[in-house]
PDB file of C-alpha atoms in Angstrom:
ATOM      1  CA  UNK J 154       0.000   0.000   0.000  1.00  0.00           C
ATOM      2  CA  UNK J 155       0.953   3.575  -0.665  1.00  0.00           C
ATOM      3  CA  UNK J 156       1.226   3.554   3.238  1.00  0.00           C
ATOM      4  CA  UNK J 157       3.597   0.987   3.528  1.00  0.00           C
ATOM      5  CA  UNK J 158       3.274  -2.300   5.379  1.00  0.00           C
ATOM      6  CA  UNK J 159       2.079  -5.620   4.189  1.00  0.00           C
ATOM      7  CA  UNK J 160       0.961  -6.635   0.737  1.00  0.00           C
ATOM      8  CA  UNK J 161      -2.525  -6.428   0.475  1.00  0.00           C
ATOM      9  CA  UNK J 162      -4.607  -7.492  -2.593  1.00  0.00           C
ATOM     10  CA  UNK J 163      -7.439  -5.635  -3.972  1.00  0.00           C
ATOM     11  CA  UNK J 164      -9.909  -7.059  -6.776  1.00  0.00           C
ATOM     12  CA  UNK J 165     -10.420  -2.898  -7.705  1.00  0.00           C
ATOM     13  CA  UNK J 166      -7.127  -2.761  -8.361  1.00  0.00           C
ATOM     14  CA  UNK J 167      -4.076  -0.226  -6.532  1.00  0.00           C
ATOM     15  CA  UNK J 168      -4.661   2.512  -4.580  1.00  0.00           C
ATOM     16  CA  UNK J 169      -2.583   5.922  -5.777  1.00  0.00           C
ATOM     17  CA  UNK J 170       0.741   5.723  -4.870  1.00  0.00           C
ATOM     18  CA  UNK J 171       0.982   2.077  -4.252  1.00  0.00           C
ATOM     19  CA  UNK J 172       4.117  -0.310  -5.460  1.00  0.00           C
ATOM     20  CA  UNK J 173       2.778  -3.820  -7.085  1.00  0.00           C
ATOM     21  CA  UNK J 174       4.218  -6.625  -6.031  1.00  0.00           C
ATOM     22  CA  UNK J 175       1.790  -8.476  -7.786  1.00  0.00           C
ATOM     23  CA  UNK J 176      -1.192  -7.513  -9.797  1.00  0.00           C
ATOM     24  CA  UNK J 177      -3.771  -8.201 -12.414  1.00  0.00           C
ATOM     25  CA  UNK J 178      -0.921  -9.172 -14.600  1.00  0.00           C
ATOM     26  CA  UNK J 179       0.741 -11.021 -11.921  1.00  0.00           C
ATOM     27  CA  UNK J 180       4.437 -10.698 -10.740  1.00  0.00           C
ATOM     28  CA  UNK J 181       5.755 -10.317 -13.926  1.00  0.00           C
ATOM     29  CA  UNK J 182       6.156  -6.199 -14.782  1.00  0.00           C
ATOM     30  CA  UNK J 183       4.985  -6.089 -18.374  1.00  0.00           C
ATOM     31  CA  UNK J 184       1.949  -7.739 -17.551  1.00  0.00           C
ATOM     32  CA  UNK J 185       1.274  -5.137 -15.048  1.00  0.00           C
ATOM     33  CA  UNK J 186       2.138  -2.505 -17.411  1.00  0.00           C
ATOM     34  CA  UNK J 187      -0.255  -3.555 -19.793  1.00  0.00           C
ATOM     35  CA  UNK J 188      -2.775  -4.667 -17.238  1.00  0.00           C
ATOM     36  CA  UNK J 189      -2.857  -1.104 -15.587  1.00  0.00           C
ATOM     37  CA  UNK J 190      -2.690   0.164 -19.645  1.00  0.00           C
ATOM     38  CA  UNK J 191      -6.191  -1.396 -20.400  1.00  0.00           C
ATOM     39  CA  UNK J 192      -7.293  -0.690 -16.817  1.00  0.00           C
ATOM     40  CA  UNK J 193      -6.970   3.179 -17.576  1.00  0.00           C
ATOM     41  CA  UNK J 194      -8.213   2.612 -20.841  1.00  0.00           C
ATOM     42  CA  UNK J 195     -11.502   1.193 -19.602  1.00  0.00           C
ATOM     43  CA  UNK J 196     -11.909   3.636 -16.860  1.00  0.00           C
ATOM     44  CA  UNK J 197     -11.753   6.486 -19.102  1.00  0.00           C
ATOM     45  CA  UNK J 198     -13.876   5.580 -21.930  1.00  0.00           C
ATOM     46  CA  UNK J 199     -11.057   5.455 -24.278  1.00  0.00           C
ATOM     47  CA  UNK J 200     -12.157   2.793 -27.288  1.00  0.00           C
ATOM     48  CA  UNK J 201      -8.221   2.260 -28.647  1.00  0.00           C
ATOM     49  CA  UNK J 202      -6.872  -1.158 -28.876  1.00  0.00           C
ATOM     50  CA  UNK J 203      -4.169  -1.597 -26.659  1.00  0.00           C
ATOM     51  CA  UNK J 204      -2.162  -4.748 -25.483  1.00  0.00           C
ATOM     52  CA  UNK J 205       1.061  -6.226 -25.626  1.00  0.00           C
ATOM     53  CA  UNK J 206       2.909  -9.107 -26.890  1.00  0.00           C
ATOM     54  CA  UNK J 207       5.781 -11.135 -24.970  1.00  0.00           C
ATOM     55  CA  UNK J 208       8.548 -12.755 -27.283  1.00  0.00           C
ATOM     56  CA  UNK J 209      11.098 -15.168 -26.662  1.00  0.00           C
ATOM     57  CA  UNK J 210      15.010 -14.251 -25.979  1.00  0.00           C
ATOM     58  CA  UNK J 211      16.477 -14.495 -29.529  1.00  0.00           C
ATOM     59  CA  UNK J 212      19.151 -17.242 -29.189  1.00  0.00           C
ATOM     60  CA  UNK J 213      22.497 -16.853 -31.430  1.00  0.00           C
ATOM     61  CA  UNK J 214      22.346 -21.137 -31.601  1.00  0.00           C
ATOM     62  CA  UNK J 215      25.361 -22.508 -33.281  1.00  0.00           C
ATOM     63  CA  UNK J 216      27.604 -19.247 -34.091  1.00  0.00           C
ATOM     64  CA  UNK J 217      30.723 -18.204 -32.367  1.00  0.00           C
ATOM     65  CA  UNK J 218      30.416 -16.024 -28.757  1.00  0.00           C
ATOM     66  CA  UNK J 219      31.515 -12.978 -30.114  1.00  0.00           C
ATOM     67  CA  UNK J 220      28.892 -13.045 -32.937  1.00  0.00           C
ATOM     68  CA  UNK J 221      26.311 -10.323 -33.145  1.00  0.00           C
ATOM     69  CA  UNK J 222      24.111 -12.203 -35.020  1.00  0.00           C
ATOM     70  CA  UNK J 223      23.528 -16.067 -36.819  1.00  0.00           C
ATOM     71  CA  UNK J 224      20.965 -17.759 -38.937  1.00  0.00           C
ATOM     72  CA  UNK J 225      19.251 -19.403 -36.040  1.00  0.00           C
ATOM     73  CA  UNK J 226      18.759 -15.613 -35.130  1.00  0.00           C
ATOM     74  CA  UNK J 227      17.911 -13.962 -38.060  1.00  0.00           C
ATOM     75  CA  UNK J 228      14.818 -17.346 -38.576  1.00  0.00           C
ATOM     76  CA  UNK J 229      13.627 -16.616 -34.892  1.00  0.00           C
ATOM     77  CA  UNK J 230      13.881 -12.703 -35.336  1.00  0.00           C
ATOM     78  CA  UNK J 231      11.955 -13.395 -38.370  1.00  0.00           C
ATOM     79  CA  UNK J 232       9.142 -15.058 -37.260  1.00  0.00           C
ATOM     80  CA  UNK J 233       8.581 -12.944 -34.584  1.00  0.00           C
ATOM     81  CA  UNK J 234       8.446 -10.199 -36.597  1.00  0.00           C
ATOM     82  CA  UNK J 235       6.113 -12.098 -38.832  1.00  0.00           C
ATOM     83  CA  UNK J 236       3.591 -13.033 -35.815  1.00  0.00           C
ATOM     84  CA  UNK J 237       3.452  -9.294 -35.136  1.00  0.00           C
ATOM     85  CA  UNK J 238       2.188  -8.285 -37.986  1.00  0.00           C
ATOM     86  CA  UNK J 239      -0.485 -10.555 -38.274  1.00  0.00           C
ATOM     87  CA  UNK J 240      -1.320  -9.521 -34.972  1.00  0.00           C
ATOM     88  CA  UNK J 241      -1.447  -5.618 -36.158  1.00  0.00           C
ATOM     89  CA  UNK J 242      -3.133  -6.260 -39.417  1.00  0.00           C
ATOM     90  CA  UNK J 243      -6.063  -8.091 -37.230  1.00  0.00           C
ATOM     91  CA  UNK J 244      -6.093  -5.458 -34.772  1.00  0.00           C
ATOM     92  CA  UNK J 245      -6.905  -2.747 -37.372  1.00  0.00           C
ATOM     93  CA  UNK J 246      -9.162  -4.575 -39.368  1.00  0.00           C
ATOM     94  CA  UNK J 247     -10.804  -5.539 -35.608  1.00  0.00           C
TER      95      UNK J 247
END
């Protein structure tokens, strides 16, 4: 609580001023980011889409330490980049 002491949890959500622990979006800070996002959102009236999108650590695979980059990078990187966009294009046709 904004007053300090023990963790409480609140189905209407934090009081001003408090820290999160844990939240709507549980422990995890981009989910509370985006949770408290849509939460202000919703309380005033705004009708934009909002959310957010969690991707994997890009892995360099095979190459060399030093490498900045590999093809097991540029695939993943790729993909996720691929996902994305359908994920836009649906949200403004939506």
């Amino acid at each position: 609580p904004a007053t300090g002491g023990e963790a409480v949890a609140r189905a209407e959500g934090p009081t001003p001023g408090a820290r999160v622990h844990a939240g709507g979006g549980g422990d995890y800070v981009s989910n509370e980011v985006a949770y408290r996002n849509t939460l202000l959102r919703d309380a005033t009236g705004r009708e934009i889409p909002a959310g957010h999108v969690l991707t994997p650590v890009l892995e360099l695979g095979s190459a060399a330490p030093e490498a900045l980059t590999s093809p097991d990078f540029e695939r993943d990187r790729a993909d996720i980049v691929d996902q994305l966009r359908v994920i836009l294009r649906a949200a403004l046709q939506g």
